[in-house]
């Protein structure tokens, strides 16, 4: 999986994670193109434990892909019903309030 933590001064962090096989892939959601890129999801791969740790501490996360979504489900952060499908790929956003 790819992982990037965006640190926003005064606003916290956004954890972005995607499955490895989705990097640089463009998905279609109706007429909208969704591009999975290293600029947002990072350019370094991460272990499952690293992604798990980042998600466990995240107040805000953006995840896409079967593997990373299954990890978030197994952690109890989301359910499969919380996901939308984009071109057959599960996507979720997580916000802790």
mmCIF file with all atom_site columns, C-alpha atoms in Angstrom:
data_model
loop_
_atom_site.group_PDB
_atom_site.id
_atom_site.type_symbol
_atom_site.label_atom_id
_atom_site.label_alt_id
_atom_site.label_comp_id
_atom_site.label_asym_id
_atom_site.label_entity_id
_atom_site.label_seq_id
_atom_site.pdbx_PDB_ins_code
_atom_site.Cartn_x
_atom_site.Cartn_y
_atom_site.Cartn_z
_atom_site.occupancy
_atom_site.B_iso_or_equiv
_atom_site.pdbx_formal_charge
_atom_site.auth_seq_id
_atom_site.auth_comp_id
_atom_site.auth_asym_id
_atom_site.auth_atom_id
_atom_site.pdbx_PDB_model_num
ATOM 1  C CA . UNK A 1 1  ? 0.000   0.000  0.000   1.00 0.00 ? 1  UNK A CA 1
ATOM 2  C CA . UNK A 1 2  ? 1.009   3.603  -0.468  1.00 0.00 ? 2  UNK A CA 1
ATOM 3  C CA . UNK A 1 3  ? 0.718   5.991  2.459   1.00 0.00 ? 3  UNK A CA 1
ATOM 4  C CA . UNK A 1 4  ? 1.116   9.716  2.862   1.00 0.00 ? 4  UNK A CA 1
ATOM 5  C CA . UNK A 1 5  ? 0.304   11.844 5.882   1.00 0.00 ? 5  UNK A CA 1
ATOM 6  C CA . UNK A 1 6  ? -0.538  15.427 4.958   1.00 0.00 ? 6  UNK A CA 1
ATOM 7  C CA . UNK A 1 7  ? 0.191   17.769 7.847   1.00 0.00 ? 7  UNK A CA 1
ATOM 8  C CA . UNK A 1 8  ? -1.809  20.972 7.715   1.00 0.00 ? 8  UNK A CA 1
ATOM 9  C CA . UNK A 1 9  ? -0.666  23.664 10.174  1.00 0.00 ? 9  UNK A CA 1
ATOM 10 C CA . UNK A 1 10 ? -3.499  24.563 12.508  1.00 0.00 ? 10 UNK A CA 1
ATOM 11 C CA . UNK A 1 11 ? -5.838  21.995 10.968  1.00 0.00 ? 11 UNK A CA 1
ATOM 12 C CA . UNK A 1 12 ? -4.314  18.595 11.792  1.00 0.00 ? 12 UNK A CA 1
ATOM 13 C CA . UNK A 1 13 ? -3.484  15.735 9.498   1.00 0.00 ? 13 UNK A CA 1
ATOM 14 C CA . UNK A 1 14 ? -5.037  13.881 6.608   1.00 0.00 ? 14 UNK A CA 1
ATOM 15 C CA . UNK A 1 15 ? -3.958  10.269 6.119   1.00 0.00 ? 15 UNK A CA 1
ATOM 16 C CA . UNK A 1 16 ? -4.104  9.130  2.504   1.00 0.00 ? 16 UNK A CA 1
ATOM 17 C CA . UNK A 1 17 ? -3.662  5.444  1.640   1.00 0.00 ? 17 UNK A CA 1
ATOM 18 C CA . UNK A 1 18 ? -4.260  3.362  -1.458  1.00 0.00 ? 18 UNK A CA 1
ATOM 19 C CA . UNK A 1 19 ? -3.596  -0.137 -2.718  1.00 0.00 ? 19 UNK A CA 1
ATOM 20 C CA . UNK A 1 20 ? -0.294  -0.563 -4.516  1.00 0.00 ? 20 UNK A CA 1
ATOM 21 C CA . UNK A 1 21 ? -1.884  -1.698 -7.776  1.00 0.00 ? 21 UNK A CA 1
ATOM 22 C CA . UNK A 1 22 ? -3.925  1.504  -8.051  1.00 0.00 ? 22 UNK A CA 1
ATOM 23 C CA . UNK A 1 23 ? -1.004  3.942  -8.231  1.00 0.00 ? 23 UNK A CA 1
ATOM 24 C CA . UNK A 1 24 ? -1.181  6.139  -11.335 1.00 0.00 ? 24 UNK A CA 1
ATOM 25 C CA . UNK A 1 25 ? -4.531  4.598  -12.331 1.00 0.00 ? 25 UNK A CA 1
ATOM 26 C CA . UNK A 1 26 ? -7.471  6.700  -13.495 1.00 0.00 ? 26 UNK A CA 1
ATOM 27 C CA . UNK A 1 27 ? -10.912 5.499  -12.436 1.00 0.00 ? 27 UNK A CA 1
ATOM 28 C CA . UNK A 1 28 ? -14.213 6.749  -13.786 1.00 0.00 ? 28 UNK A CA 1
ATOM 29 C CA . UNK A 1 29 ? -17.143 7.760  -11.578 1.00 0.00 ? 29 UNK A CA 1
ATOM 30 C CA . UNK A 1 30 ? -19.841 8.736  -14.030 1.00 0.00 ? 30 UNK A CA 1
ATOM 31 C CA . UNK A 1 31 ? -18.345 11.583 -16.023 1.00 0.00 ? 31 UNK A CA 1
ATOM 32 C CA . UNK A 1 32 ? -15.738 12.340 -13.350 1.00 0.00 ? 32 UNK A CA 1
ATOM 33 C CA . UNK A 1 33 ? -12.183 11.011 -13.582 1.00 0.00 ? 33 UNK A CA 1
ATOM 34 C CA . UNK A 1 34 ? -10.540 10.016 -10.296 1.00 0.00 ? 34 UNK A CA 1
ATOM 35 C CA . UNK A 1 35 ? -6.752  9.854  -10.664 1.00 0.00 ? 35 UNK A CA 1
ATOM 36 C CA . UNK A 1 36 ? -4.775  7.929  -8.038  1.00 0.00 ? 36 UNK A CA 1
ATOM 37 C CA . UNK A 1 37 ? -1.418  9.703  -7.878  1.00 0.00 ? 37 UNK A CA 1
ATOM 38 C CA . UNK A 1 38 ? 1.713   9.842  -5.773  1.00 0.00 ? 38 UNK A CA 1
ATOM 39 C CA . UNK A 1 39 ? 1.140   13.536 -5.184  1.00 0.00 ? 39 UNK A CA 1
ATOM 40 C CA . UNK A 1 40 ? -1.738  12.707 -2.863  1.00 0.00 ? 40 UNK A CA 1
ATOM 41 C CA . UNK A 1 41 ? -1.232  9.057  -1.861  1.00 0.00 ? 41 UNK A CA 1
ATOM 42 C CA . UNK A 1 42 ? 2.555   9.189  -1.609  1.00 0.00 ? 42 UNK A CA 1
ATOM 43 C CA . UNK A 1 43 ? 5.400   7.636  -3.544  1.00 0.00 ? 43 UNK A CA 1
ATOM 44 C CA . UNK A 1 44 ? 6.705   5.247  -0.882  1.00 0.00 ? 44 UNK A CA 1
ATOM 45 C CA . UNK A 1 45 ? 5.111   1.926  -0.094  1.00 0.00 ? 45 UNK A CA 1
ATOM 46 C CA . UNK A 1 46 ? 4.184   1.197  3.496   1.00 0.00 ? 46 UNK A CA 1
ATOM 47 C CA . UNK A 1 47 ? 3.686   -1.998 5.441   1.00 0.00 ? 47 UNK A CA 1
ATOM 48 C CA . UNK A 1 48 ? 0.276   -3.023 6.720   1.00 0.00 ? 48 UNK A CA 1
ATOM 49 C CA . UNK A 1 49 ? 1.442   -2.169 10.249  1.00 0.00 ? 49 UNK A CA 1
ATOM 50 C CA . UNK A 1 50 ? 2.506   1.338  9.160   1.00 0.00 ? 50 UNK A CA 1
ATOM 51 C CA . UNK A 1 51 ? -0.854  1.953  7.475   1.00 0.00 ? 51 UNK A CA 1
ATOM 52 C CA . UNK A 1 52 ? -2.681  0.500  10.496  1.00 0.00 ? 52 UNK A CA 1
ATOM 53 C CA . UNK A 1 53 ? -0.780  2.858  12.832  1.00 0.00 ? 53 UNK A CA 1
ATOM 54 C CA . UNK A 1 54 ? -1.470  5.906  10.676  1.00 0.00 ? 54 UNK A CA 1
ATOM 55 C CA . UNK A 1 55 ? -5.177  5.088  10.404  1.00 0.00 ? 55 UNK A CA 1
ATOM 56 C CA . UNK A 1 56 ? -5.462  4.384  14.138  1.00 0.00 ? 56 UNK A CA 1
ATOM 57 C CA . UNK A 1 57 ? -4.216  7.909  14.909  1.00 0.00 ? 57 UNK A CA 1
ATOM 58 C CA . UNK A 1 58 ? -6.013  9.691  12.066  1.00 0.00 ? 58 UNK A CA 1
ATOM 59 C CA . UNK A 1 59 ? -8.702  12.296 12.595  1.00 0.00 ? 59 UNK A CA 1
ATOM 60 C CA . UNK A 1 60 ? -9.197  12.441 8.831   1.00 0.00 ? 60 UNK A CA 1
ATOM 61 C CA . UNK A 1 61 ? -8.401  9.737  6.279   1.00 0.00 ? 61 UNK A CA 1
ATOM 62 C CA . UNK A 1 62 ? -8.949  9.194  2.579   1.00 0.00 ? 62 UNK A CA 1
ATOM 63 C CA . UNK A 1 63 ? -8.573  5.564  1.487   1.00 0.00 ? 63 UNK A CA 1
ATOM 64 C CA . UNK A 1 64 ? -9.112  3.700  -1.767  1.00 0.00 ? 64 UNK A CA 1
ATOM 65 C CA . UNK A 1 65 ? -8.636  0.074  -2.742  1.00 0.00 ? 65 UNK A CA 1
ATOM 66 C CA . UNK A 1 66 ? -9.790  -3.344 -1.588  1.00 0.00 ? 66 UNK A CA 1
ATOM 67 C CA . UNK A 1 67 ? -6.774  -4.004 0.643   1.00 0.00 ? 67 UNK A CA 1
ATOM 68 C CA . UNK A 1 68 ? -6.689  -0.711 2.529   1.00 0.00 ? 68 UNK A CA 1
ATOM 69 C CA . UNK A 1 69 ? -10.479 -0.599 2.905   1.00 0.00 ? 69 UNK A CA 1
ATOM 70 C CA . UNK A 1 70 ? -10.475 -4.181 4.260   1.00 0.00 ? 70 UNK A CA 1
ATOM 71 C CA . UNK A 1 71 ? -7.825  -3.088 6.779   1.00 0.00 ? 71 UNK A CA 1
ATOM 72 C CA . UNK A 1 72 ? -9.968  -0.145 7.931   1.00 0.00 ? 72 UNK A CA 1
ATOM 73 C CA . UNK A 1 73 ? -12.998 -2.465 8.218   1.00 0.00 ? 73 UNK A CA 1
ATOM 74 C CA . UNK A 1 74 ? -10.975 -4.973 10.266  1.00 0.00 ? 74 UNK A CA 1
ATOM 75 C CA . UNK A 1 75 ? -9.938  -2.131 12.585  1.00 0.00 ? 75 UNK A CA 1
ATOM 76 C CA . UNK A 1 76 ? -13.577 -1.146 13.118  1.00 0.00 ? 76 UNK A CA 1
ATOM 77 C CA . UNK A 1 77 ? -13.073 2.315  11.610  1.00 0.00 ? 77 UNK A CA 1
ATOM 78 C CA . UNK A 1 78 ? -15.691 1.825  8.886   1.00 0.00 ? 78 UNK A CA 1
ATOM 79 C CA . UNK A 1 79 ? -18.078 -0.801 7.555   1.00 0.00 ? 79 UNK A CA 1
ATOM 80 C CA . UNK A 1 80 ? -18.394 -1.884 3.945   1.00 0.00 ? 80 UNK A CA 1
ATOM 81 C CA . UNK A 1 81 ? -21.650 0.107  3.821   1.00 0.00 ? 81 UNK A CA 1
ATOM 82 C CA . UNK A 1 82 ? -19.634 3.277  4.483   1.00 0.00 ? 82 UNK A CA 1
ATOM 83 C CA . UNK A 1 83 ? -17.826 2.913  1.148   1.00 0.00 ? 83 UNK A CA 1
ATOM 84 C CA . UNK A 1 84 ? -18.705 4.114  -2.292  1.00 0.00 ? 84 UNK A CA 1
ATOM 85 C CA . UNK A 1 85 ? -17.577 2.210  -5.352  1.00 0.00 ? 85 UNK A CA 1
ATOM 86 C CA . UNK A 1 86 ? -15.587 4.099  -7.953  1.00 0.00 ? 86 UNK A CA 1
ATOM 87 C CA . UNK A 1 87 ? -15.199 2.050  -11.114 1.00 0.00 ? 87 UNK A CA 1
ATOM 88 C CA . UNK A 1 88 ? -15.524 -1.113 -9.009  1.00 0.00 ? 88 UNK A CA 1
ATOM 89 C CA . UNK A 1 89 ? -12.969 0.016  -6.394  1.00 0.00 ? 89 UNK A CA 1
ATOM 90 C CA . UNK A 1 90 ? -14.054 0.765  -2.794  1.00 0.00 ? 90 UNK A CA 1
ATOM 91 C CA . UNK A 1 91 ? -13.363 4.266  -1.468  1.00 0.00 ? 91 UNK A CA 1
ATOM 92 C CA . UNK A 1 92 ? -14.020 5.797  1.943   1.00 0.00 ? 92 UNK A CA 1
ATOM 93 C CA . UNK A 1 93 ? -13.346 8.960  3.845   1.00 0.00 ? 93 UNK A CA 1
ATOM 94 C CA . UNK A 1 94 ? -13.039 8.822  7.612   1.00 0.00 ? 94 UNK A CA 1
ATOM 95 C CA . UNK A 1 95 ? -13.641 11.797 9.909   1.00 0.00 ? 95 UNK A CA 1
ATOM 96 C CA . UNK A 1 96 ? -13.384 11.721 13.673  1.00 0.00 ? 96 UNK A CA 1
ATOM 97 C CA . UNK A 1 97 ? -15.270 14.456 15.457  1.00 0.00 ? 97 UNK A CA 1
#
